[in-house]
Short mmCIF file of C-alpha atoms in Angstrom, two decimals:
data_model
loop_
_atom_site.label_atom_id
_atom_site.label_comp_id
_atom_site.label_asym_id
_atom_site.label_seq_id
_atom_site.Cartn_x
_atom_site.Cartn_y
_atom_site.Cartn_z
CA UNK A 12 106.04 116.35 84.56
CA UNK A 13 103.95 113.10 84.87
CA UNK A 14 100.31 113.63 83.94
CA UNK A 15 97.48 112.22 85.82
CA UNK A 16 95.68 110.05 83.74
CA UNK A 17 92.12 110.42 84.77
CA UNK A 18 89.59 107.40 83.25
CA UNK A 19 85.91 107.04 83.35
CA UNK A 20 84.65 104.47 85.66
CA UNK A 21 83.51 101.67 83.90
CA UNK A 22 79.33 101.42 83.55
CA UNK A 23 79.06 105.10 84.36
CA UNK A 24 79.45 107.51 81.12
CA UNK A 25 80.57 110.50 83.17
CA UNK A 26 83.22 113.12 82.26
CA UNK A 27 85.62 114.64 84.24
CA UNK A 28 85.45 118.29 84.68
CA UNK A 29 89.07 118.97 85.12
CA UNK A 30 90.62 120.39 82.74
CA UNK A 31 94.44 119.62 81.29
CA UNK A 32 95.92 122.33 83.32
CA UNK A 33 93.89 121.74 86.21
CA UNK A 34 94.93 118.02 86.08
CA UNK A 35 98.72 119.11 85.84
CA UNK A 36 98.27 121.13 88.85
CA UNK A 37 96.88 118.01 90.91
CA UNK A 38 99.15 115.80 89.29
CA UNK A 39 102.29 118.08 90.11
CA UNK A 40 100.94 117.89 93.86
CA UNK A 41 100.22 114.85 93.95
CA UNK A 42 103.33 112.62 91.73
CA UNK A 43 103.78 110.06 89.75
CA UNK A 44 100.12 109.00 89.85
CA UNK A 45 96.75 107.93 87.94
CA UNK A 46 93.16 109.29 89.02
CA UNK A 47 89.91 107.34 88.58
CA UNK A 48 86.64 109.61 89.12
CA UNK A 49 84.70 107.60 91.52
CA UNK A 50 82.07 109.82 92.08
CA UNK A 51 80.31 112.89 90.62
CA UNK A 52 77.83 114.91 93.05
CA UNK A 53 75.63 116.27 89.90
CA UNK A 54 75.06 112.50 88.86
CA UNK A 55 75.40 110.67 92.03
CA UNK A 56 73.57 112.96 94.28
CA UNK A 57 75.22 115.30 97.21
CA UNK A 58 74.02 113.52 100.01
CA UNK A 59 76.72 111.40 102.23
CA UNK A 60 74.91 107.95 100.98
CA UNK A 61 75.50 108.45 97.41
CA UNK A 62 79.02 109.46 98.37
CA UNK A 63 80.08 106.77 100.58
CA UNK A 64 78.22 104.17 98.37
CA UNK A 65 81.46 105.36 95.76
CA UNK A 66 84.31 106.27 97.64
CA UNK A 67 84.26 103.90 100.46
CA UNK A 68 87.21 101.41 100.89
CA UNK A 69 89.17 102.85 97.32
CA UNK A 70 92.53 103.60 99.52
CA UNK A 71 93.48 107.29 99.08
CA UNK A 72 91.04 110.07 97.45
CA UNK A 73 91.12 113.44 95.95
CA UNK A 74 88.15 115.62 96.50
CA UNK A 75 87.18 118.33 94.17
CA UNK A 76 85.18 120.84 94.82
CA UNK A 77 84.12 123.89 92.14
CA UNK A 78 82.34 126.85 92.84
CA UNK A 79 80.48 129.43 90.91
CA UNK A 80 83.55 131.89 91.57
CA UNK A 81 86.10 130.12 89.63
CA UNK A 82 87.71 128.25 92.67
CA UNK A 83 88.65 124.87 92.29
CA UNK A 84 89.53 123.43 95.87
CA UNK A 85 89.59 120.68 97.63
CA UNK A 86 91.22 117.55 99.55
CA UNK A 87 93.51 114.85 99.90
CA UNK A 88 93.80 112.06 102.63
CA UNK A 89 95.58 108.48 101.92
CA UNK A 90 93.24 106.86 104.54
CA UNK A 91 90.00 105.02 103.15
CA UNK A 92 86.90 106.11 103.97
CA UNK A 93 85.11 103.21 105.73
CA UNK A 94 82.07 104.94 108.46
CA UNK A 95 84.30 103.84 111.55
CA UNK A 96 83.30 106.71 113.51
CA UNK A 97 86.78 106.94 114.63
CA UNK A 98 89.23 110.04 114.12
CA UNK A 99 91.59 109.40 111.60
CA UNK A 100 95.53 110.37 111.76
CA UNK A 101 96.71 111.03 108.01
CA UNK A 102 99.98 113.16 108.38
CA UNK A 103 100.07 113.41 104.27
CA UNK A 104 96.44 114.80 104.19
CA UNK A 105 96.28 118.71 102.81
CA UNK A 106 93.54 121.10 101.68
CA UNK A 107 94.34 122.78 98.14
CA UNK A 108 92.70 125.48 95.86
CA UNK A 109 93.79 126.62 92.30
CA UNK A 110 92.26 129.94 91.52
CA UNK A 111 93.25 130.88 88.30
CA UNK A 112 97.17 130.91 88.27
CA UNK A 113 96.58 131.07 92.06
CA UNK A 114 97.69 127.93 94.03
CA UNK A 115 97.41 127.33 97.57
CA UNK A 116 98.32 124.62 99.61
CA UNK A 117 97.61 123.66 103.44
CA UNK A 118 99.01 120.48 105.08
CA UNK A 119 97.71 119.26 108.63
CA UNK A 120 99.07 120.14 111.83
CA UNK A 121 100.71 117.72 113.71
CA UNK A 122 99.25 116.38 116.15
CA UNK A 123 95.65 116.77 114.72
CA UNK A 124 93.04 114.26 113.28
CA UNK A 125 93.01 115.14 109.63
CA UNK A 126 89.04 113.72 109.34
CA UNK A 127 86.39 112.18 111.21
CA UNK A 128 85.30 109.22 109.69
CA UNK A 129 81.38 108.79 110.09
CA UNK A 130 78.72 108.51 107.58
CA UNK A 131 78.20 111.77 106.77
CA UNK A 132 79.08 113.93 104.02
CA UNK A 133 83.08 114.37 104.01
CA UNK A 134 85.00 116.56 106.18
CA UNK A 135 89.09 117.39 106.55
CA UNK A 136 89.52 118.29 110.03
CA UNK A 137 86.06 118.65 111.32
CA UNK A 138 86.08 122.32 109.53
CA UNK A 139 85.49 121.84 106.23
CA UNK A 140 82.40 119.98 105.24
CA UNK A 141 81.63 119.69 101.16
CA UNK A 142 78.10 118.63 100.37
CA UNK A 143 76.89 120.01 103.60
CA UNK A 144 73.59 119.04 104.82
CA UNK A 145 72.86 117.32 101.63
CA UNK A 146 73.19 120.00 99.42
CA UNK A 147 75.73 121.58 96.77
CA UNK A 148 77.10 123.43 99.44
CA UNK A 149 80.53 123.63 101.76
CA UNK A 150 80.54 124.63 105.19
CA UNK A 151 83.56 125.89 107.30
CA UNK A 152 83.29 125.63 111.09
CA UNK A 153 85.43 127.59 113.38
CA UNK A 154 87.00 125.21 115.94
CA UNK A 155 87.54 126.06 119.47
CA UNK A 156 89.75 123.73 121.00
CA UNK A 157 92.82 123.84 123.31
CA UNK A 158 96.30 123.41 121.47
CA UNK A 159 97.59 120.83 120.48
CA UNK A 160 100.90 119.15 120.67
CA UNK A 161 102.00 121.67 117.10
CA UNK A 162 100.78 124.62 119.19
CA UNK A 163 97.71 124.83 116.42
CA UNK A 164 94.25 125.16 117.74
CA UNK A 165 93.19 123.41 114.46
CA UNK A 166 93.60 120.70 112.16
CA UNK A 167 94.29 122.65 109.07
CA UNK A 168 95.26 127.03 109.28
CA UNK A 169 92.28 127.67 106.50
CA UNK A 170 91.87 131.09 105.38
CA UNK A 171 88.57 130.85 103.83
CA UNK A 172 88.58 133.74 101.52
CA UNK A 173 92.02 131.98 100.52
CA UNK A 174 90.72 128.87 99.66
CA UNK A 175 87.40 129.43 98.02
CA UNK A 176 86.72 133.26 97.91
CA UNK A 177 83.98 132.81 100.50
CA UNK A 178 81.43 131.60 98.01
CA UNK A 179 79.82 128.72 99.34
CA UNK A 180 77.93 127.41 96.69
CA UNK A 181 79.18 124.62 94.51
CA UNK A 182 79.05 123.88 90.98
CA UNK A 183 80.13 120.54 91.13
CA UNK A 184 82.19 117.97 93.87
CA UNK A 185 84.17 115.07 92.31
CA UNK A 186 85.93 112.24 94.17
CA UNK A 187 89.07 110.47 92.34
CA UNK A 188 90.71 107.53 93.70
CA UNK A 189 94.75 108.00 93.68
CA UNK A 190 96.96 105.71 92.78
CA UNK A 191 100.66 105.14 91.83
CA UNK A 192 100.96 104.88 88.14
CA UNK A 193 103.95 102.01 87.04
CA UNK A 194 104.54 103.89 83.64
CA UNK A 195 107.48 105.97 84.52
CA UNK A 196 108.56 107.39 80.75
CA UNK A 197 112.52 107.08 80.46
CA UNK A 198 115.47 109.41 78.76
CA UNK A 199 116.89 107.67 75.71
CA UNK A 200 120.16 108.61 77.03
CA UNK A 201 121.51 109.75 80.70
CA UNK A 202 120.89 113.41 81.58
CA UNK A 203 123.90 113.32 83.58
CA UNK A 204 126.45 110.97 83.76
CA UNK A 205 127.50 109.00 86.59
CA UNK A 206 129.99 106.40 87.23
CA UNK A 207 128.55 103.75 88.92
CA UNK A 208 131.29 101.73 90.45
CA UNK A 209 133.39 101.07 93.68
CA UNK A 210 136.46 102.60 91.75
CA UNK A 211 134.39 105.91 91.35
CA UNK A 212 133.13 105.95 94.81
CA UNK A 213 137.06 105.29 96.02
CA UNK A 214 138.01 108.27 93.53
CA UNK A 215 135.36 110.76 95.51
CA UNK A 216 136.54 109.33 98.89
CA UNK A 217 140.29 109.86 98.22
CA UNK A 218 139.51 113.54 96.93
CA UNK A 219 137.39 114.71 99.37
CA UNK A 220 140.10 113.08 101.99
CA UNK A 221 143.19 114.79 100.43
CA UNK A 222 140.82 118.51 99.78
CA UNK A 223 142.26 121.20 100.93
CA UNK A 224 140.87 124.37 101.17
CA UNK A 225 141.79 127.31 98.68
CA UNK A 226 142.29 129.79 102.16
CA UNK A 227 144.99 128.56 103.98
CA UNK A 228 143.45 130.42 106.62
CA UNK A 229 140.74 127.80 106.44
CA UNK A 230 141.23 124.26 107.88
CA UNK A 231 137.65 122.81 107.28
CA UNK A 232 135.15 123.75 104.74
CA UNK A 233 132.15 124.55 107.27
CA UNK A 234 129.11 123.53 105.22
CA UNK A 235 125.29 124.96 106.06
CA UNK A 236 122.42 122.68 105.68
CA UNK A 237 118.87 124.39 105.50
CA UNK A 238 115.83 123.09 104.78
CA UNK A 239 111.90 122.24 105.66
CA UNK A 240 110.80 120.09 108.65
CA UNK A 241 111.57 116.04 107.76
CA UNK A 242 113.64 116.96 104.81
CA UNK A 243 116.74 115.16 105.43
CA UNK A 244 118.93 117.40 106.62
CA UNK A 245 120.38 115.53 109.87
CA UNK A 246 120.15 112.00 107.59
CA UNK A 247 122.46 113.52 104.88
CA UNK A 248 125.23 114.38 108.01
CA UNK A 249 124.20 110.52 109.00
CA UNK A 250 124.86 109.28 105.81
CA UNK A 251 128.14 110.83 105.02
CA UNK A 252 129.10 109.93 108.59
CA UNK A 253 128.33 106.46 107.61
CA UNK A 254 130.41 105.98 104.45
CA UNK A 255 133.33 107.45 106.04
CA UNK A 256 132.70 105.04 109.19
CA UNK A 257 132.39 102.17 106.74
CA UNK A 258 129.09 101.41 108.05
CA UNK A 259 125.54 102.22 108.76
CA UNK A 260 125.51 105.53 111.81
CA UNK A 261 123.18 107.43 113.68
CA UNK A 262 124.70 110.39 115.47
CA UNK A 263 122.61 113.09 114.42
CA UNK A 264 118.78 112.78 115.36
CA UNK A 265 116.62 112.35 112.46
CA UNK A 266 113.21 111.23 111.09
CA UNK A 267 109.89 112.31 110.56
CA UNK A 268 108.16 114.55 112.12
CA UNK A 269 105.72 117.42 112.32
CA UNK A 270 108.03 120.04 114.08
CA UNK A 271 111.90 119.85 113.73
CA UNK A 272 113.68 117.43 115.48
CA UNK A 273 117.04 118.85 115.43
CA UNK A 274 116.32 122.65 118.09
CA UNK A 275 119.97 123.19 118.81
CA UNK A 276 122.67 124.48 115.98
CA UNK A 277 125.21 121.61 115.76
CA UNK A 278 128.30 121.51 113.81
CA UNK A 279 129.46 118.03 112.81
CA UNK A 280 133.12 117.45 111.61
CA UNK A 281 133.42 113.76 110.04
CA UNK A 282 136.10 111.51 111.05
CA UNK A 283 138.11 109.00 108.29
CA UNK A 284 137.32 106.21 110.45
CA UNK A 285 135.80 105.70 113.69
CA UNK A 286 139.76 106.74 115.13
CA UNK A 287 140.88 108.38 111.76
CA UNK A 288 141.48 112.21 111.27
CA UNK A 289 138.97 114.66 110.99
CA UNK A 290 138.08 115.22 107.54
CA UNK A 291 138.35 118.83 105.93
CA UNK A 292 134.39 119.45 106.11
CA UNK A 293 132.01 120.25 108.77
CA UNK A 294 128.50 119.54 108.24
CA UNK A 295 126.62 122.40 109.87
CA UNK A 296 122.39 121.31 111.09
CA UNK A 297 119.90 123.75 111.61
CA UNK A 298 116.39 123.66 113.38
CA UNK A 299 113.80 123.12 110.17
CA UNK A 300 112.17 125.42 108.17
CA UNK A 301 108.77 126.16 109.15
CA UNK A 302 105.56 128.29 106.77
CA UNK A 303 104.28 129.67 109.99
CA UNK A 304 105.80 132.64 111.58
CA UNK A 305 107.38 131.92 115.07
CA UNK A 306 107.71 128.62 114.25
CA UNK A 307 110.84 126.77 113.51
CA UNK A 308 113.85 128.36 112.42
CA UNK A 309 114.41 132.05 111.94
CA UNK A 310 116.10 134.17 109.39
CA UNK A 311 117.64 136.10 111.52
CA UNK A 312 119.03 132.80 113.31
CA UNK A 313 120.35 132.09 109.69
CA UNK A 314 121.57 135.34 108.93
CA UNK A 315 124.12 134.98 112.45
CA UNK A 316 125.06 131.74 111.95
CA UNK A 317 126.50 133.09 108.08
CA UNK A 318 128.41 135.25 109.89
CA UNK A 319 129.97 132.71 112.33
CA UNK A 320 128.27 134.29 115.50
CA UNK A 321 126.37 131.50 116.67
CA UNK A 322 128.44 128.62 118.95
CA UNK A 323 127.88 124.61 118.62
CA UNK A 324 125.07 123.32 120.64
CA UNK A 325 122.88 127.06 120.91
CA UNK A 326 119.60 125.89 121.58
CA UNK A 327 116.96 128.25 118.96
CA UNK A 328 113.87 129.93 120.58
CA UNK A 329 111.51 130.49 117.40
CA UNK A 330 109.99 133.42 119.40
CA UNK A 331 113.16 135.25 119.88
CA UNK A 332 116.24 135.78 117.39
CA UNK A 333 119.70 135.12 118.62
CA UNK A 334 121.79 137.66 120.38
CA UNK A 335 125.48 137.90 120.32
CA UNK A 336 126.96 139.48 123.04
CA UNK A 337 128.64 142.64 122.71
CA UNK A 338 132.60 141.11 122.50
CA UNK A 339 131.30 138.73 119.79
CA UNK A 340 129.41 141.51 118.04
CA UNK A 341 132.68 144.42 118.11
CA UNK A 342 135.11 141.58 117.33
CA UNK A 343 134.03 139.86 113.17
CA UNK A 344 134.53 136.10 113.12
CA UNK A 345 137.19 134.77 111.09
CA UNK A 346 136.79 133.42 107.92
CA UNK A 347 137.10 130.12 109.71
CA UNK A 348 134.04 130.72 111.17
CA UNK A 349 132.05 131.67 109.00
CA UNK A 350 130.10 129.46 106.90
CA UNK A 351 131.28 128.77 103.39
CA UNK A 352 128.44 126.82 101.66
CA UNK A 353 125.04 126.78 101.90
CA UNK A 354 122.82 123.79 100.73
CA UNK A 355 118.98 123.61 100.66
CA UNK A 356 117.41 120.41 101.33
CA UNK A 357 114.41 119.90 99.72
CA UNK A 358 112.23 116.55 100.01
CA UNK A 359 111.66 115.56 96.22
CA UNK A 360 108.16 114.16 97.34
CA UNK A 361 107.07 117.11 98.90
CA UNK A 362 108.24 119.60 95.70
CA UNK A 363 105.15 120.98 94.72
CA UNK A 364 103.54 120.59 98.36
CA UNK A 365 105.67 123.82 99.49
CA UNK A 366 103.44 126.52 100.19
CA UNK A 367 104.29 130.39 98.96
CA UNK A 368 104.73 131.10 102.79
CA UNK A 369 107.91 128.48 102.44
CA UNK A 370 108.68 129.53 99.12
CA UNK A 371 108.82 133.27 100.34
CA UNK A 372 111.02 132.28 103.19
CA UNK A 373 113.34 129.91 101.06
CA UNK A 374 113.66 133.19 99.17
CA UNK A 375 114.41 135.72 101.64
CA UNK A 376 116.92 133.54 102.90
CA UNK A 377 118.67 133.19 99.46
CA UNK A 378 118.72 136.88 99.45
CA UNK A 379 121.01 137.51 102.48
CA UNK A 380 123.22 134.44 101.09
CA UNK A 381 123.64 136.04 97.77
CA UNK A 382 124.58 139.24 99.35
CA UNK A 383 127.27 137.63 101.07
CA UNK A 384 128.24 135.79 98.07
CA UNK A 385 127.94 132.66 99.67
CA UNK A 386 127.93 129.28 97.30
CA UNK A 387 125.00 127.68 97.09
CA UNK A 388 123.47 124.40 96.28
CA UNK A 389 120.10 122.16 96.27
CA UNK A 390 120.52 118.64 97.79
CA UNK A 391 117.15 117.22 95.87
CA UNK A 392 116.43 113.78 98.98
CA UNK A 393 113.99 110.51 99.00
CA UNK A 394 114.48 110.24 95.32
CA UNK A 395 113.45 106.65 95.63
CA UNK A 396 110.39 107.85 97.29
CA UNK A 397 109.35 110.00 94.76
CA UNK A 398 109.92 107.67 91.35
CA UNK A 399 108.87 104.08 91.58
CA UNK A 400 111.20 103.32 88.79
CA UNK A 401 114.63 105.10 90.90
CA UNK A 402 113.28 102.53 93.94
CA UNK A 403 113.50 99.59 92.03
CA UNK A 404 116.64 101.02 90.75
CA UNK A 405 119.04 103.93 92.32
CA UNK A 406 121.10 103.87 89.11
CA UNK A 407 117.62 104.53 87.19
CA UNK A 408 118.11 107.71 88.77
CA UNK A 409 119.48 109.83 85.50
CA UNK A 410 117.25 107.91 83.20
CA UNK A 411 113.77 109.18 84.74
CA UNK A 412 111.95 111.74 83.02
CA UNK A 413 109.96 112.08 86.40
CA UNK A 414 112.92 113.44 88.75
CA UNK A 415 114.29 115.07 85.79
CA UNK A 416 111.15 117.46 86.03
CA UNK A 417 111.62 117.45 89.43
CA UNK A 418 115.03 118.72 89.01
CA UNK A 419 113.31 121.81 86.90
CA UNK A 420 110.93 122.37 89.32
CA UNK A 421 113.39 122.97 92.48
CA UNK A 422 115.55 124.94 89.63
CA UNK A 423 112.52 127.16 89.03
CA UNK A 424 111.17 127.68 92.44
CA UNK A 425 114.15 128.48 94.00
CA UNK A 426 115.88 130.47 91.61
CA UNK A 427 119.12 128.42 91.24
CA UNK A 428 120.71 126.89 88.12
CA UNK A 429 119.71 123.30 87.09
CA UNK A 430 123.59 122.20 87.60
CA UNK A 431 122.92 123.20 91.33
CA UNK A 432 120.41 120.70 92.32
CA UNK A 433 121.89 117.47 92.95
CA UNK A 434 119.53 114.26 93.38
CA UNK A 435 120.20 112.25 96.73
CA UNK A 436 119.24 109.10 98.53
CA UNK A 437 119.99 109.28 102.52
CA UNK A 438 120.56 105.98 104.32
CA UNK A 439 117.26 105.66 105.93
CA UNK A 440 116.40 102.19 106.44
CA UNK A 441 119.23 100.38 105.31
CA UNK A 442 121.31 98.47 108.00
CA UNK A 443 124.33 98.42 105.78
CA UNK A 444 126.47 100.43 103.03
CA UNK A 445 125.23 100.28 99.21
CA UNK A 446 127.47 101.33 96.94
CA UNK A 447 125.14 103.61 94.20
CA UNK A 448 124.24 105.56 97.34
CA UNK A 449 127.44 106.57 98.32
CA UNK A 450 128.28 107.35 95.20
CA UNK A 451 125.71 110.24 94.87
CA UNK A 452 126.12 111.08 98.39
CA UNK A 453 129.86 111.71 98.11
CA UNK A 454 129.42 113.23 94.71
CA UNK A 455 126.80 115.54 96.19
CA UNK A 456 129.61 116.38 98.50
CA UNK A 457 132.20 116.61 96.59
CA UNK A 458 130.12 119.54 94.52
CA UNK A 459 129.75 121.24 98.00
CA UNK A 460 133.61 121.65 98.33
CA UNK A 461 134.17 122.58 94.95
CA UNK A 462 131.10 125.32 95.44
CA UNK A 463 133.41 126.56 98.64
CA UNK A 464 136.19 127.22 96.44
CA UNK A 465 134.76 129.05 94.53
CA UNK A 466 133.51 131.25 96.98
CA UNK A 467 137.30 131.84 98.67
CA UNK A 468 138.46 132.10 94.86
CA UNK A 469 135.92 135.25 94.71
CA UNK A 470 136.98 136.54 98.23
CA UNK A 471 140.33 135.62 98.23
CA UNK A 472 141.43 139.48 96.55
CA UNK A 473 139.40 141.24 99.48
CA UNK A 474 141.05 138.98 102.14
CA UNK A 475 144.28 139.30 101.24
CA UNK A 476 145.21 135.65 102.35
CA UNK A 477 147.94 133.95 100.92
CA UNK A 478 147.02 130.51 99.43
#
C-alpha cells in the first residue's frame, strides 16, 4: 500500500499529528497520493479567517479533526474552497472517523450539496461544522429538509456517536492539501504474466468461441455480475459485447451514478458478430449494490435469481423481495437456469471507500453462494483510474506495486483467494478497440468459464448428467 507522504509547509515549523498508522488509514482511503499540512488550528487559530487564509484555492483537502476521546474524524471534498457563497456539488466528498481499529466511512447522497462554500468555518453538508463559532469545537445540526432526488433527507447519514463518540471538544483540526503522487514503486518482475499480443487475444477469442460446457445439459454458461452502484458491471457486458462486435458498443446502460442505473434483471447472451452465433455465455446484470437498507438490490432478489426463478427484464422493487409464483416455486429450474458463476465487481478506486454496511452485505451474499457451491470470482475495474502509472500504460498493469495491494485488499475484504481477483479495464471512453484491453477483458472471461466448470465438475455426481 502507497503511503501518504505528509511534508511540512515550507516557513512554518509545524508537525503533523498523524501518526504512521493513522496516515495508512487516510492514505488507503484516499490512493496513490501525497498530503501537505496546510493548516494547523492550535498554531493558526480556529477561527474561519485563519482557516481560509490556508486552505483557500489548494484544489482538494483533507480535514482532520481529533478529540479528547480518541476519535480521529474528519473530511474530504475535491472542490477548492474559495468563499463563493454558492453550494457546492462534490459527488467524491465523504466524512470518515478511525477510532482505534474502528473505521467508518460515509459518502454523500446523491443529489445533495456536499458543502456550502462561505467564509465561515468549514462545513460538509451544512451538518457538520469543525471549529464552530470560533472555537475548538464541532457542531452537528440536524437537517430538516424534504427528500431529495436519493430519497435522503440529508447530505451525509451521520451517526454522531459513530463518528466522534459525541464528544465535541477538539484537541486539534488539521487541513492537508491532496494530491496525486507520480512515484508509483514497481515489481522487479511481473506478478502475473500476461501475453500481450493480438495472437494471445485471438487464442482467448477462439477458446471462449469453441467452449463448451462440461453439462451437456447446459448450452450457455449463465454468468452473475454483482456489485456496488457505478462499479462497472453493465460496462464489462459492454465491453465484451464490443470485442466480439469488433467494435466499440453500448447496449447495456451504464455510467455513473448515485443510484443504480440498471433496475430490471437482464440477461445478455453475446453474439460472434453483429449476425454471428450466440456465444456459449450469458452475461447476467443486476440492480447495484446499495449500504442502505431498502435501497438497491436485495439479497433475497440475489438469492432467486441463483436459483433461476427470476425471468429477463423483472423490474426490482428495493422495498419488496421477489415472488415466484406458485408453478415456478413447486417446479426447480433446470440447471440451465440456474446461474453458474458469480463475479463481484468492485471499483479499484473506491476499495477502501466500502463501508462495513457494504462489506456486511458483500458477505452475506457470499454466504448463500458458497452454500450453493457456486464459483466465484472478483472482476477488480478502472484500474487505470486508480494507478497513474497503469493509465499511462495498461500493460504496466502487473508491474505496479499499487494495484498489486489493491489486489490484497479485495482478497482480504472479501474473503476470496488472491488468484480470484482479476484486474480489468472496461471500454469507457474509448471510441475504438485497443488491443491490451481486450486482452484482460477476455482473459477475465475466460477465468469465468473455467470457474463454471468447475462448479458442474463438483455437481456433475449429484446430477447424474452425462457429459
Amino acid at each position: 500500500m502507497q503511503k501518504a507522504n505528509v511534508r511540512k509547509v515550507s516557513a512554518d515549523p509545524i508537525i503533523s499529528n498523524l501518526t504512521e498508522e493513522q496516515r495508512e488509514h487516510l492514505c488507503a482511503s484516499l490512493g496513490n497520493v501525497e498530503l501537505t499540512l496546510l493548516y494547523k488550528a492550535s498554531v493558526h487559530g480556529y477561527n474561519a479567517s485563519a482557516f481560509h487564509q490556508r486552505c483557500d484555492r489548494q484544489g482538494p483537502t483533507l480535514l482532520v479533526a481529533y478529540n479528547h476521546s480518541g476519535y480521529m474524524f474528519g473530511g474530504y471534498t475535491s472542490v477548492d474552497y474559495t468563499q463563493s457563497g454558492k453550494q457546492i456539488t462534490d459527488e467524491e466528498a465523504f466524512l470518515f472517523s478511525f477510532q482505534g481499529r474502528a473505521s467508518v466511512c460515509i459518502k454523500v447522497n446523491s443529489g445533495y450539496s456536499a458543502r456550502f462554500d462561505d467564509a465561515g468555518v468549514p462545513n460538509f453538508g451544512e451538518q457538520l461544522y469543525f471549529c464552530y463559532n470560533n472555537q475548538p469545537a464541532v457542531y452537528y445540526r440536524e437537517r430538516n429538509e424534504f427528500l431529495g432526488i436519493s430519497g435522503k433527507s440529508k447530505a451525509f447519514n451521520v451517526n454522531i456517536a459513530t463518528l466522534y463518540g459525541n464528544d465535541t471538544q477538539l484537541a486539534e483540526c488539521e487541513v492537508y492539501k491532496v494530491e496525486e503522487n507520480p512515484q508509483v514503486s514497481v515489481e522487479e518482475k511481473p506478478w502475473r504474466n500476461v501475453l500481450w499480443t493480438a495472437k494471445r487475444r485471438d487464442e482467448l477469442m477462439g477458446l471462449i468461441r469453441n467452449h463448451k460446457p462440461l453439462m451437456t445439459s447446459v448450452s450457455r454458461v449463465r454468468i452473475l455480475m454483482i456489485g456496488p452502484v457505478g462499479a462497472g458491471k453493465s460496462s464489462f457486458f459492454n465491453s465484451i459485447n464490443s470485442i466480439f462486435t469488433g467494435h466499440v458498443t453500448s447496449k447495456a446502460m451504464s455510467g455513473s451514478a448515485g443510484t443504480s442505473l440498471t433496475v430490471q434483471f437482464r440477461t445478455y447472451p453475446v453474439n460472434d458478430g453483429r449476425e454471428g452465433k450466440p456465444l456459449p455465455f450469458v452475461l447476467c446484470d443486476t440492480m447495484g449494490l446499495e449500504e442502505q437498507s431498502g435501497a438497491g438490490l436485495d439479497i433475497e432478489d440475489i438469492n432467486s435469481i441463483l436459483q433461476g426463478h427470476v425471468p429477463d427484464r423483472y423490474k426490482f422493487n428495493p422495498m419488496a423481495p421477489f415472488q415466484p409464483d406458485e408453478q415456478k416455486v413447486s417446479r426447480p429450474a433446470s440447471l440451465q437456469e440456474k446461474i453458474h458463476c458469480v463475479v463481484y465487481v468492485i471499483d479499484a478506486t473506491k476499495i477502501s471507500l466500502m463501508s462495513d454496511k457494504l462489506e456486511e452485505k458483500l458477505a452475506a451474499i457470499r454466504r448463500k453462494v458458497n452454500s450453493l457451491g457456486i464459483a466465484q470470482i472478483v472482476l477488480m475495474t478502472k484500474v487505470d483510474e486508480a494507478c497513474p502509472l497503469v493509465e499511462e500504460h495498461l500493460q504496466s498493469l502487473y508491474v505496479s506495486s499499487y494495484i498489486k495491494t489493491k489486489v490484497q485488499e479485495v482478497s482480504s475484504r472479501l474473503g476470496v483467494p488472491v488468484s480470484c481477483v482479476l484486474p480489468v479495464k472496461n471500454y469507457s471512453q474509448e471510441l475504438e478497440l485497443e488491443l491490451n484491453c481486450d486482452v484482460l477483458l477476455l482473459t477475465a472471461l475466460q477465468q469465468m468459464l473455467r470457474f463454471a466448470d468447475d462448479y458442474f465438475d463438483d455437481i456433475r455426481p449429484v446430477e447424474g448428467n452425462p457429459i
